[in-house]
Coordinates of C-alpha atoms in Angstrom, one line a residue:
X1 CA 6.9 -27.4 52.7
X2 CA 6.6 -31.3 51.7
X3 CA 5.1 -31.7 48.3
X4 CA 5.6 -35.1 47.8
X5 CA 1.7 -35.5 46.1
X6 CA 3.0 -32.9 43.4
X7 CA 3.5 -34.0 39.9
X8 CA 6.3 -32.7 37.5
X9 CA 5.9 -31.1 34.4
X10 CA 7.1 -34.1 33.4
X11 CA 5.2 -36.6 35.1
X12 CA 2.4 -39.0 34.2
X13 CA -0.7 -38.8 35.5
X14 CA -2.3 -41.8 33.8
X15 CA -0.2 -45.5 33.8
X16 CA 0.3 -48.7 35.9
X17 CA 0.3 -48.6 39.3
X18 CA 4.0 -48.9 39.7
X19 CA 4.1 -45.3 37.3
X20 CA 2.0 -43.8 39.1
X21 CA 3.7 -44.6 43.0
X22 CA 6.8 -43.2 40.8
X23 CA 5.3 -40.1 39.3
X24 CA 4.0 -39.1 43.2
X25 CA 6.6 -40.9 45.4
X26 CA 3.1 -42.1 46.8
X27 CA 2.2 -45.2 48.3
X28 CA -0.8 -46.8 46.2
X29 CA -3.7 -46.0 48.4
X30 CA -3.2 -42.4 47.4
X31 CA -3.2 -42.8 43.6
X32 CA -6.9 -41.8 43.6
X33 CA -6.0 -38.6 45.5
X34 CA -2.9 -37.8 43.1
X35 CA -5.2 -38.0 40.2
X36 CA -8.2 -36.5 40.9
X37 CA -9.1 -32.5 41.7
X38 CA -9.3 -33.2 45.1
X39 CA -7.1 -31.3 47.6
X40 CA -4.0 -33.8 48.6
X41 CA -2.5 -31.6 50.8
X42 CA -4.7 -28.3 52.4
X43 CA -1.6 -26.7 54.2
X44 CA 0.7 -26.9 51.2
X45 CA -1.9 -25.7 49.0
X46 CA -3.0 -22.3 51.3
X47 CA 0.3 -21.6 51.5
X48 CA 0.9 -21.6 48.1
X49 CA -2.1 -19.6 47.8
X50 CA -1.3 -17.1 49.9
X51 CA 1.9 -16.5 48.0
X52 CA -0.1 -16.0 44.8
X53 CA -2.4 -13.8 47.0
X54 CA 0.3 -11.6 48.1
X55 CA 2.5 -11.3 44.9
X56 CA -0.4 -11.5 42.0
X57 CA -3.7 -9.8 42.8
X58 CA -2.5 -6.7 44.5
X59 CA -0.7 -5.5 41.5
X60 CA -3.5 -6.8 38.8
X61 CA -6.3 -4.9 41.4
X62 CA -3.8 -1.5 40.9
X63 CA -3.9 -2.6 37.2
X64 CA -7.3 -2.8 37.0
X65 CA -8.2 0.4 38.5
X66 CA -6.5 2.3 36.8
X67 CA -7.8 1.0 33.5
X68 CA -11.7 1.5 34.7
X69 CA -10.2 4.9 35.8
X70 CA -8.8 5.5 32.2
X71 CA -11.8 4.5 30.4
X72 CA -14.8 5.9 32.3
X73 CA -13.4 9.4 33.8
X74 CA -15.5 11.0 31.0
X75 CA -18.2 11.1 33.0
X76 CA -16.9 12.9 35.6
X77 CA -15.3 15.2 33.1
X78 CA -18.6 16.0 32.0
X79 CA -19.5 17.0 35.0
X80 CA -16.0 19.8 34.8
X81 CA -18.3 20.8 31.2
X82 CA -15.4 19.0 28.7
X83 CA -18.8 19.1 26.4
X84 CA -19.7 22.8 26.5
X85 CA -15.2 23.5 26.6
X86 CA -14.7 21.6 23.7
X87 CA -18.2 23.0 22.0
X88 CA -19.8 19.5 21.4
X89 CA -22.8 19.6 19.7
X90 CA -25.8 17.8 20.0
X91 CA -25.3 13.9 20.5
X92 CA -21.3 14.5 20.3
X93 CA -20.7 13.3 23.7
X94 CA -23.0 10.3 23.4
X95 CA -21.3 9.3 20.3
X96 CA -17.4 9.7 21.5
X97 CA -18.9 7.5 24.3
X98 CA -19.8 5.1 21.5
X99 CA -16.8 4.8 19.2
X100 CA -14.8 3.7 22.3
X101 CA -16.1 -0.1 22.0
X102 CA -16.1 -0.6 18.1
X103 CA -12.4 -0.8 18.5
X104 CA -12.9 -2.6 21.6
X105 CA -14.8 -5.4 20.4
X106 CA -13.0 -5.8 17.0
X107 CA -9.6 -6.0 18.4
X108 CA -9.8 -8.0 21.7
X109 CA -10.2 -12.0 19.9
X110 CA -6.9 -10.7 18.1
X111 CA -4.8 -9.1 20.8
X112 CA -6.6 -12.1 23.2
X113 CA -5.0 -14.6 21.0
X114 CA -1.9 -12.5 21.1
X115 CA -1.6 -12.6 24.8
X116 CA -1.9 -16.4 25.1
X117 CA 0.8 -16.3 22.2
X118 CA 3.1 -14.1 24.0
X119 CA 2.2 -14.3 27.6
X120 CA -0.2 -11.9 29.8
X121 CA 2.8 -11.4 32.2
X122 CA 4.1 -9.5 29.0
X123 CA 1.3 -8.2 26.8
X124 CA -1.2 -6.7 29.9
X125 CA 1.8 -4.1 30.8
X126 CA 2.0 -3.0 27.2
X127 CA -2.0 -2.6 26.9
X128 CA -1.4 -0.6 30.4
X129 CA 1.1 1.4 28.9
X130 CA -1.1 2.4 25.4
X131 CA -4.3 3.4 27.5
X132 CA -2.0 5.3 29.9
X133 CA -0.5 7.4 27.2
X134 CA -4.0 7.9 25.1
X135 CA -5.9 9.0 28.7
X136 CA -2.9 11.6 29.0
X137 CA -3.5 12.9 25.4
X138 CA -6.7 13.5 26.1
X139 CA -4.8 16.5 28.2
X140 CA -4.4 18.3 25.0
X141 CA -7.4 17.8 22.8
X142 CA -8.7 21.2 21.7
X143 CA -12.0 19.7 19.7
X144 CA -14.5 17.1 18.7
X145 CA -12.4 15.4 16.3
X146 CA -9.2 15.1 18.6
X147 CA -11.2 13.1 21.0
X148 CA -12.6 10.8 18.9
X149 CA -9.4 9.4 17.9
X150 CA -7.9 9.3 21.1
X151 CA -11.4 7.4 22.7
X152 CA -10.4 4.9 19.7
X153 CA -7.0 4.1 20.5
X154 CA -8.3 4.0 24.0
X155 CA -10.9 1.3 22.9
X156 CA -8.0 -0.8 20.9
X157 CA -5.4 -0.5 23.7
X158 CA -8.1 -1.9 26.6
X159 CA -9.8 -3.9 24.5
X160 CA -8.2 -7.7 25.9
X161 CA -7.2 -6.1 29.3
X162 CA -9.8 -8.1 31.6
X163 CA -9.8 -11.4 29.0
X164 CA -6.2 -11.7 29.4
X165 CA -6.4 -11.4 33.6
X166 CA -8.8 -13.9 34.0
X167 CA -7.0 -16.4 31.4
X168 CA -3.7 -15.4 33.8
X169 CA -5.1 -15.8 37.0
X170 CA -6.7 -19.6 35.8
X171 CA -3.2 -20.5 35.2
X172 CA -2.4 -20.2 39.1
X173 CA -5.6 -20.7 40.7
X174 CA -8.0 -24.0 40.6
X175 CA -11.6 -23.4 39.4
X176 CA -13.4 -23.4 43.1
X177 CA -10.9 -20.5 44.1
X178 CA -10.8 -18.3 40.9
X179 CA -14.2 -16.7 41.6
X180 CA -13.4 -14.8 44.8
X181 CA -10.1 -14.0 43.7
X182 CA -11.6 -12.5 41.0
X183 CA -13.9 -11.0 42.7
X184 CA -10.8 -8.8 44.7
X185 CA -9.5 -8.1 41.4
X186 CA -12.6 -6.6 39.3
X187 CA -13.4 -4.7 43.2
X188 CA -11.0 -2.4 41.7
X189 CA -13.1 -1.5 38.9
X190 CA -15.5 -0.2 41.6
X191 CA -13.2 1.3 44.1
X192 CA -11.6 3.4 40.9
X193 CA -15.3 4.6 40.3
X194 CA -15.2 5.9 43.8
X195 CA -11.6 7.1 43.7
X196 CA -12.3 8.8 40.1
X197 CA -15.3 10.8 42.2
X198 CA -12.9 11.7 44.9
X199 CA -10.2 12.5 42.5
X200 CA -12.7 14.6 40.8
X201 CA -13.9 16.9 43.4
X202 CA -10.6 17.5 44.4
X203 CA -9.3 18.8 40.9
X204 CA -12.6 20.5 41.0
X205 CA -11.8 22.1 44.0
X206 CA -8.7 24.0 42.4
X207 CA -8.8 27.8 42.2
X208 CA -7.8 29.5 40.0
X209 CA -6.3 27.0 37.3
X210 CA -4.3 27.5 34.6
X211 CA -6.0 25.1 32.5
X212 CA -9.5 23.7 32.6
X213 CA -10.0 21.5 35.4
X214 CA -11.2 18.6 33.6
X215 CA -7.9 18.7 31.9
X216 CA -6.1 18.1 35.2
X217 CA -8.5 15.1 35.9
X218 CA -6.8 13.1 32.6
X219 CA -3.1 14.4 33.2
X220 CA -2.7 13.2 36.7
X221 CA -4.7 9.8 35.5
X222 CA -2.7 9.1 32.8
X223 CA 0.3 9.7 33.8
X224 CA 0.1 7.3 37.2
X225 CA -0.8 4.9 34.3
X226 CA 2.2 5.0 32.3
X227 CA 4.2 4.8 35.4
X228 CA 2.7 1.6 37.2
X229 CA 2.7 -0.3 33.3
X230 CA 6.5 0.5 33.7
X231 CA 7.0 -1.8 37.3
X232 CA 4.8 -4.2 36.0
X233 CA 6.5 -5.2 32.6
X234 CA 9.2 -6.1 34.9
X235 CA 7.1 -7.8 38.1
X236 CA 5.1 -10.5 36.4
X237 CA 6.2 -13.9 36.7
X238 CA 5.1 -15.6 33.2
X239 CA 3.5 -18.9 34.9
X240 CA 3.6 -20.3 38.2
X241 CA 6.1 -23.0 36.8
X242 CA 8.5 -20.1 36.2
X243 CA 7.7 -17.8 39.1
X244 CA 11.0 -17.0 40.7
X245 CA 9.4 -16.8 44.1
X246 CA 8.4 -20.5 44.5
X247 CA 10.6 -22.9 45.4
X248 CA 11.1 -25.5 43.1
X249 CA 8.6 -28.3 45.2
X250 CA 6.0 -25.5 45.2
X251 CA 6.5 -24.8 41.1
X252 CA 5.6 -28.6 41.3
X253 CA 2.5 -28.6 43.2
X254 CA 1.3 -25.2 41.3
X255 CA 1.8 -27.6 37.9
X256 CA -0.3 -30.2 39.4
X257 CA -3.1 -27.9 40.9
X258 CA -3.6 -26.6 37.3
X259 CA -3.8 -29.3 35.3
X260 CA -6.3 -31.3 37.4
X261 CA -8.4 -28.5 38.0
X262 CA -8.2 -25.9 35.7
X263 CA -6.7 -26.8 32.0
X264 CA -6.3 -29.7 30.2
X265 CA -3.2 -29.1 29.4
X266 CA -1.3 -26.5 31.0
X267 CA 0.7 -24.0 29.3
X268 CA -0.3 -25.7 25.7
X269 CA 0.5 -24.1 22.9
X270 CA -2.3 -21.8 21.1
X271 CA -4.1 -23.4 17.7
X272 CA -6.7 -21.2 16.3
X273 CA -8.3 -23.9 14.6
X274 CA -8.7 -25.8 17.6
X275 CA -9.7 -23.1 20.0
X276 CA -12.4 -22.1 17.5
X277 CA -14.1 -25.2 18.1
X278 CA -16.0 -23.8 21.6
X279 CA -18.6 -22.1 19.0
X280 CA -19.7 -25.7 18.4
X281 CA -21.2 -25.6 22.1
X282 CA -24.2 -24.5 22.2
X283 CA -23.9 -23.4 26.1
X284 CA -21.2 -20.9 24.5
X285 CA -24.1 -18.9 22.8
X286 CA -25.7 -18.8 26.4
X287 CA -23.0 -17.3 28.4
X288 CA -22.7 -14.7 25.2
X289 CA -26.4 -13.8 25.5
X290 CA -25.8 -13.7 29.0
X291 CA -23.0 -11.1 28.5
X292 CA -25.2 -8.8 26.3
X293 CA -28.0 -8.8 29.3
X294 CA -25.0 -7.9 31.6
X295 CA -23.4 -5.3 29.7
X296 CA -26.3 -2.7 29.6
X297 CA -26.8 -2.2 33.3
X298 CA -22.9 -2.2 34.1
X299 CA -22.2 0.2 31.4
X300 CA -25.2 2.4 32.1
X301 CA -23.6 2.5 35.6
X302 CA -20.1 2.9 34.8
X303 CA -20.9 5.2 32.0
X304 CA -23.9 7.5 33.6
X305 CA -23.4 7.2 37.5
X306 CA -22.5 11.0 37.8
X307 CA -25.6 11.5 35.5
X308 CA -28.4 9.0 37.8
X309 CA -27.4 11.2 41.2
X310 CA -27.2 14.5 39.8
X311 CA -30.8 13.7 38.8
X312 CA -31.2 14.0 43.0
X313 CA -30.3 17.8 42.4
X314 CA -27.2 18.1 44.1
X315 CA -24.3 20.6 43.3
X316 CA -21.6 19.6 40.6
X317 CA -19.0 18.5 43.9
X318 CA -22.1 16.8 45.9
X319 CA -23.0 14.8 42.6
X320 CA -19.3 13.2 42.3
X321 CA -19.0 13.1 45.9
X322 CA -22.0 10.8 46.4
X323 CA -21.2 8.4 43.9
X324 CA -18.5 7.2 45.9
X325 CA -20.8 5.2 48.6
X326 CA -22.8 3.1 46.0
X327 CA -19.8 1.5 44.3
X328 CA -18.1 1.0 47.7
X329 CA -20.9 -0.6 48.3
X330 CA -20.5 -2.5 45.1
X331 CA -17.5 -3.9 46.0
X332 CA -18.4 -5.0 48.7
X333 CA -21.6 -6.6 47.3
X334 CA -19.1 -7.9 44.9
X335 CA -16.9 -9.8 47.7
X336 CA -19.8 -11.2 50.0
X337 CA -21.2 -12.8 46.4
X338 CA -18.2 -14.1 45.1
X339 CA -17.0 -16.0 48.5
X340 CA -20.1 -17.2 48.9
X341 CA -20.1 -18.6 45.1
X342 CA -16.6 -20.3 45.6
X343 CA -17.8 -21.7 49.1
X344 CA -20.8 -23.5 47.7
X345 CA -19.0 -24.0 44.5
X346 CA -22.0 -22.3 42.2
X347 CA -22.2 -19.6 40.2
X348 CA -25.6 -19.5 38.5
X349 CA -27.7 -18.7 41.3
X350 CA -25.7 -15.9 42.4
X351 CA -25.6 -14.3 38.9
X352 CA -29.2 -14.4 38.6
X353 CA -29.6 -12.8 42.4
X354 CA -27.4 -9.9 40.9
X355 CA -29.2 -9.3 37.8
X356 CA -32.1 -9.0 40.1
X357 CA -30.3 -6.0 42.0
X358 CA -29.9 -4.5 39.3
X359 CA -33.7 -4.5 37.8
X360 CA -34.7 -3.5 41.1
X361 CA -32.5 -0.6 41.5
X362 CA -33.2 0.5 37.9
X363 CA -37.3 0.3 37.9
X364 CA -37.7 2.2 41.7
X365 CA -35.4 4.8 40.3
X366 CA -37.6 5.2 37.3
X367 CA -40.9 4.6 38.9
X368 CA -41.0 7.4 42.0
X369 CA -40.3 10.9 42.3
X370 CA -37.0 11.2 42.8
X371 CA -36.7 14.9 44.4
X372 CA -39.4 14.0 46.8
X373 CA -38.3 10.7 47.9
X374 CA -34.7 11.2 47.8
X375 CA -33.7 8.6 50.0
X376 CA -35.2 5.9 48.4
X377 CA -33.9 7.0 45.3
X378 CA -30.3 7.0 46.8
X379 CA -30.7 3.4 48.0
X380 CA -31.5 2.3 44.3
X381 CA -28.3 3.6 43.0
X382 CA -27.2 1.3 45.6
X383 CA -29.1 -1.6 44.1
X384 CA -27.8 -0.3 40.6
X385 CA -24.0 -0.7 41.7
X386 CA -24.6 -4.2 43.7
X387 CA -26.3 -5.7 40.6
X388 CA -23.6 -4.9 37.7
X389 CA -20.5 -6.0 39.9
X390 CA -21.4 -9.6 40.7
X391 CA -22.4 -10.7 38.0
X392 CA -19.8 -9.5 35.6
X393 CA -16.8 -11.5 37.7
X394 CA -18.8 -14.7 38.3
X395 CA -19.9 -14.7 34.6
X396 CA -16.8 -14.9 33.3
X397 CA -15.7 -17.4 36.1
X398 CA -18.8 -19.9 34.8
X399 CA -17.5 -20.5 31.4
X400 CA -13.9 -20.8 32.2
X401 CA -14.8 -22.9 35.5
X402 CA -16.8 -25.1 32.2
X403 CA -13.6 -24.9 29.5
X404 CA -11.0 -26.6 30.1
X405 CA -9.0 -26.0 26.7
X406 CA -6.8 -23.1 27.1
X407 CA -7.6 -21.7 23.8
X408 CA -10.9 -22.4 23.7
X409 CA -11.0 -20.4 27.4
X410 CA -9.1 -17.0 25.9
X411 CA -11.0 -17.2 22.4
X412 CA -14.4 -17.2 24.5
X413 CA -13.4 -14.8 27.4
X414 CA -11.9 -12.2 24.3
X415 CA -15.1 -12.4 22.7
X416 CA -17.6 -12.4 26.1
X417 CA -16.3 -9.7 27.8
X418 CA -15.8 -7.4 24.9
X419 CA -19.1 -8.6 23.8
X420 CA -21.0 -6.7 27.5
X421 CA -18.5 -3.9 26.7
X422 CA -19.9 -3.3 23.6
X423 CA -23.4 -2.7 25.2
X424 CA -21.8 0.7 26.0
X425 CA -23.1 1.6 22.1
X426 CA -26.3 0.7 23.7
X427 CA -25.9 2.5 27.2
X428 CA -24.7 5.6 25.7
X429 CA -27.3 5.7 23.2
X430 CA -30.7 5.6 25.3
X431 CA -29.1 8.0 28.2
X432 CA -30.0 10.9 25.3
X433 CA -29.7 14.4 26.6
X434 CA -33.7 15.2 25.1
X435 CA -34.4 12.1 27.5
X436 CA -32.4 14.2 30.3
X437 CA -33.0 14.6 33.7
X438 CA -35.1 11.9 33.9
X439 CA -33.8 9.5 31.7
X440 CA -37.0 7.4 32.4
X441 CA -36.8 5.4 28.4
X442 CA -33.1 4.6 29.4
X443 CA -34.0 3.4 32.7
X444 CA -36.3 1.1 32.0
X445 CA -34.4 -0.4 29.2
X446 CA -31.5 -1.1 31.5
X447 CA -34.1 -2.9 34.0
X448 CA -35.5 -5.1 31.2
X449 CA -32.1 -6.4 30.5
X450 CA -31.5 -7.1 34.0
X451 CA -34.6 -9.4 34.0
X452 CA -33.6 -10.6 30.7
X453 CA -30.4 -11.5 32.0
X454 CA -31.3 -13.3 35.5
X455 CA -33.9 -15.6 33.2
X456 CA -31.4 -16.9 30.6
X457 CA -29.2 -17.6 33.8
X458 CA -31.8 -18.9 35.8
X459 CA -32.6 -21.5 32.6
X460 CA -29.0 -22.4 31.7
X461 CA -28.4 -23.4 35.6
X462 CA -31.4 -25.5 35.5
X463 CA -30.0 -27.0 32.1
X464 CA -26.9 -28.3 33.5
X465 CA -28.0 -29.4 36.6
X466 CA -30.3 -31.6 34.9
X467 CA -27.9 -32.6 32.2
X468 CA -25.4 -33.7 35.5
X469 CA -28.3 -35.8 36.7
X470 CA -28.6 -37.5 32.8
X471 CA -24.9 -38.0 33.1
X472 CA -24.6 -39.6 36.5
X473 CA -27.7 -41.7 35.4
X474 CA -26.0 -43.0 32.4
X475 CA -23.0 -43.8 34.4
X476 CA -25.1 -45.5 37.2
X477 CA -23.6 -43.3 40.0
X478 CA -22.9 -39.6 40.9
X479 CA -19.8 -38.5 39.8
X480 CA -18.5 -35.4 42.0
X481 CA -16.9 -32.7 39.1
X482 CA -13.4 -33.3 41.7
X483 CA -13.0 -37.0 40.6
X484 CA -12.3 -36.2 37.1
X485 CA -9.0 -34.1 36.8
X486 CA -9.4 -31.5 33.7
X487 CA -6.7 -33.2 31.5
X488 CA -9.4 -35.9 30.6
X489 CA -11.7 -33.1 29.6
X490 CA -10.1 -31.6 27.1
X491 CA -13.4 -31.6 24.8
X492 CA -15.7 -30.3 27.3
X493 CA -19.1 -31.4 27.0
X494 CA -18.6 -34.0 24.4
X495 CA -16.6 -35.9 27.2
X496 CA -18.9 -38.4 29.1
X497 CA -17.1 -37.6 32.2
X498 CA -17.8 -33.9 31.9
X499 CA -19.8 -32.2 34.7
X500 CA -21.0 -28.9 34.6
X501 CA -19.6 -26.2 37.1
X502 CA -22.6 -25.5 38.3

């Protein structure tokens, strides 16, 4: 593969035109090629893609699956009655749902910080390993109390997981690719919602146990966990400057890609100070408001799936059985979304198209008669499982597509995502068994922060598309976001150059 458009670490990507021919071993006419985010060479740069395809998301997809497996197979234990085994009373089970994301949220900005400080390639394995060992714990809790504590150590060791994979992943891909490769990853998170079902009603299925089946369900779990953080602690390349299966023009060309069209400056060291400074945006507090809308109707899913169908009236195997469809169907939802989003280069209006799945799915499911229109109320769980996947991914693509400042990137992303996480205290606190079967107050709340959601998204896109036409006014010309590499952008916004991702 010819790379001769790369820059080295080293190079400069500013100067005279004699630095620049130097820098790229260029002639001059391609200096504004070199510079800018634009694509210099396609074939070089899918190849190289494909490598990162092939070596990186398969193993982050295993690793996320099995921490959505980890953190919401208490549903399905439900189902095996870990409630009525372990003699909950009352709102117990709501509130061990609950504690799980006050150590979540308080702990994800610190371990966050500690994972750009350290490196992902290091620090996600060791997160794998914690939750691994908690989730195969919970194999011996006897009471109440026993898996409390355990669901809080579950909360601290997952708290940065997803942060930490998207800051990884923008340090190999540029901005108009992350979304759909993001999009493969977090499919995970749906296809272990599905495989937790099937996993379910196959330990349910076992005669004759020797301990309670639920039990099984966490053992088996866990312990695949603990064993997959093991490969990976030694499989992750720490950058794709360092990844020992580039060659060294390809390390070149993965440098450049990055730091015209992803960070400002790649690899730079973490300031907390400095990183701090993406509260003074005030399109920061959007994407965090956008979060909360967000995190209701995906943890209501995740959280209460097994709980919506068996409303349908099925038998205990049935009800786990069909709530594999709906998040297959998420995933896929998920994947036509997100590679759409990435072809057009937007994410707004496809955010606000899956918060209005989701409101849809959650009102028809509250508004008919479920046993008598069955199928109908099927297809809404559907709607439910299209319109919390979507959104979550390309969410957290928008603001790091808009923040080019490393820190400023993981200090948002370890506050946004545990920020919708944290809406599980919310989820788990309106699905109230005196509100059971129906769960009609729940329902609708959920819906009304879908609608919430797709109107604060809907206003912040038309917000920075009009702020892009102020900007290319004031310059006299439209300026396409691909002219400007991110180095120059290091202050986001405040730059004049800045456009917004839209």
């Amino acid at each position: 593969m010819t790379d001769q458009k790369a820059v080295t670490p080293t190079g400069s990507l500013g100067g005279d035109s004699a630095d620049v021919k130097a820098a790229y071993n260029v002639d001059t006419e391609s200096h504004l090629e070199a510079t800018t985010a634009y694509v210099v060479d396609h074939h070089a740069e899918r190849a190289l893609c494909r490598k990162f395809d092939l070596r990186l998301l398969p193993v982050l997809a295993i690793m996320y699956l099995f921490n959505a497996l980890d953190k919401g197979n208490l549903g399905n234990a439900k189902t095996a009655d870990i409630d009525k085994d372990l003699h909950f009373k009352n709102n117990q089970y709501n509130i061990i749902l609950s504690v799980f994301y006050v150590p979540y949220v308080i702990f994800a900005p610190l371990i966050g910080m500690l994972g750009k400080k350290y490196g992902p390639h290091k620090v996600l394995p060791i997160m794998m390993f914690s939750f691994g060992t908690m989730t195969t714990l919970m194999t011996s809790v006897q009471n109440f109390g026993g898996v409390m504590a355990l669901r809080w150590f579950l909360g601290m060791a997952e708290s940065a997981f997803f942060p930490l994979v998207i800051y990884y992943l923008t340090t190999f891909y540029r901005r108009g690719e992350l979304g759909r490769r993001l999009a493969i990853f977090y499919a995970a998170s749906n296809i272990a919602n599905a495989f937790s079902g099937l996993l379910a009603v196959g330990v349910f299925s076992i005669k004759n146990p020797k301990m309670e089946k639920w039990r099984y369900l966490f053992l088996i779990e866990g312990l695949l966990t603990v064993a997959f953080a093991i490969f990976v602690f030694f499989y992750l390349p720490e950058s794709a400057a360092t990844a020992k299966f580039l060659n060294e023009e390809e390390r070149k060309l993965a440098y450049h890609r990055i730091q015209v069209d992803s960070s400002s400056t790649v690899n730079e060291k973490f300031n907390l100070k400095d990183s701090l400074k993406i509260f003074k945006q005030p399109s920061a507090y959007a994407f965090l408001a956008i979060e909360i809308c967000l995190g209701v109707p995906l943890q209501s899913v995740s959280l209460f799936l097994p709980q919506i169908v068996g409303r349908l009236g099925y038998s205990r195997i049935k009800t786990n059985l069909y709530t594999v469809a709906p998040n297959i169907s998420g995933a896929v939802m998920l994947l036509i979304l997100a590679f759409a989003s990435d072809f057009t280069r937007r994410r707004g209006p496809f955010i606000v198209l899956g918060f209005l799945f989701t409101f849809t799915g959650f009102i028809i499911y509250a508004a008919i008669d479920v046993l008598e229109k069955k199928t109908i109320a099927y297809f809404a769980c559907f709607m439910m499982c299209w319109g919390t996947s979507a959104p979550s991914v390309l969410l957290s693509t928008w603001y790091n597509n808009n923040t080019p400042h490393e820190g400023r990137r993981v200090v948002l992303t370890s506050v946004g995502v545990p920020l919708a996480n944290l809406m599980g205290v919310v989820s788990s606190n309106i699905f109230t068994p005196q509100s059971a079967p129906n769960y009609i107050p729940a329902l609708a709340t959920t819906a009304a922060f879908g609608a919430t959601g797709a109107l604060i998204a809907g206003l912040l896109s038309v917000f920075m598309i009009l702020d892009n036409i102020r900007r290319d006014r004031k310059l006299g010309r439209k300026l396409d976001i691909r002219e400007v590499p991110t180095e120059q952008l290091r202050d986001g916004p405040a730059v004049p150059e800045f456009r917004w991702f839209l």
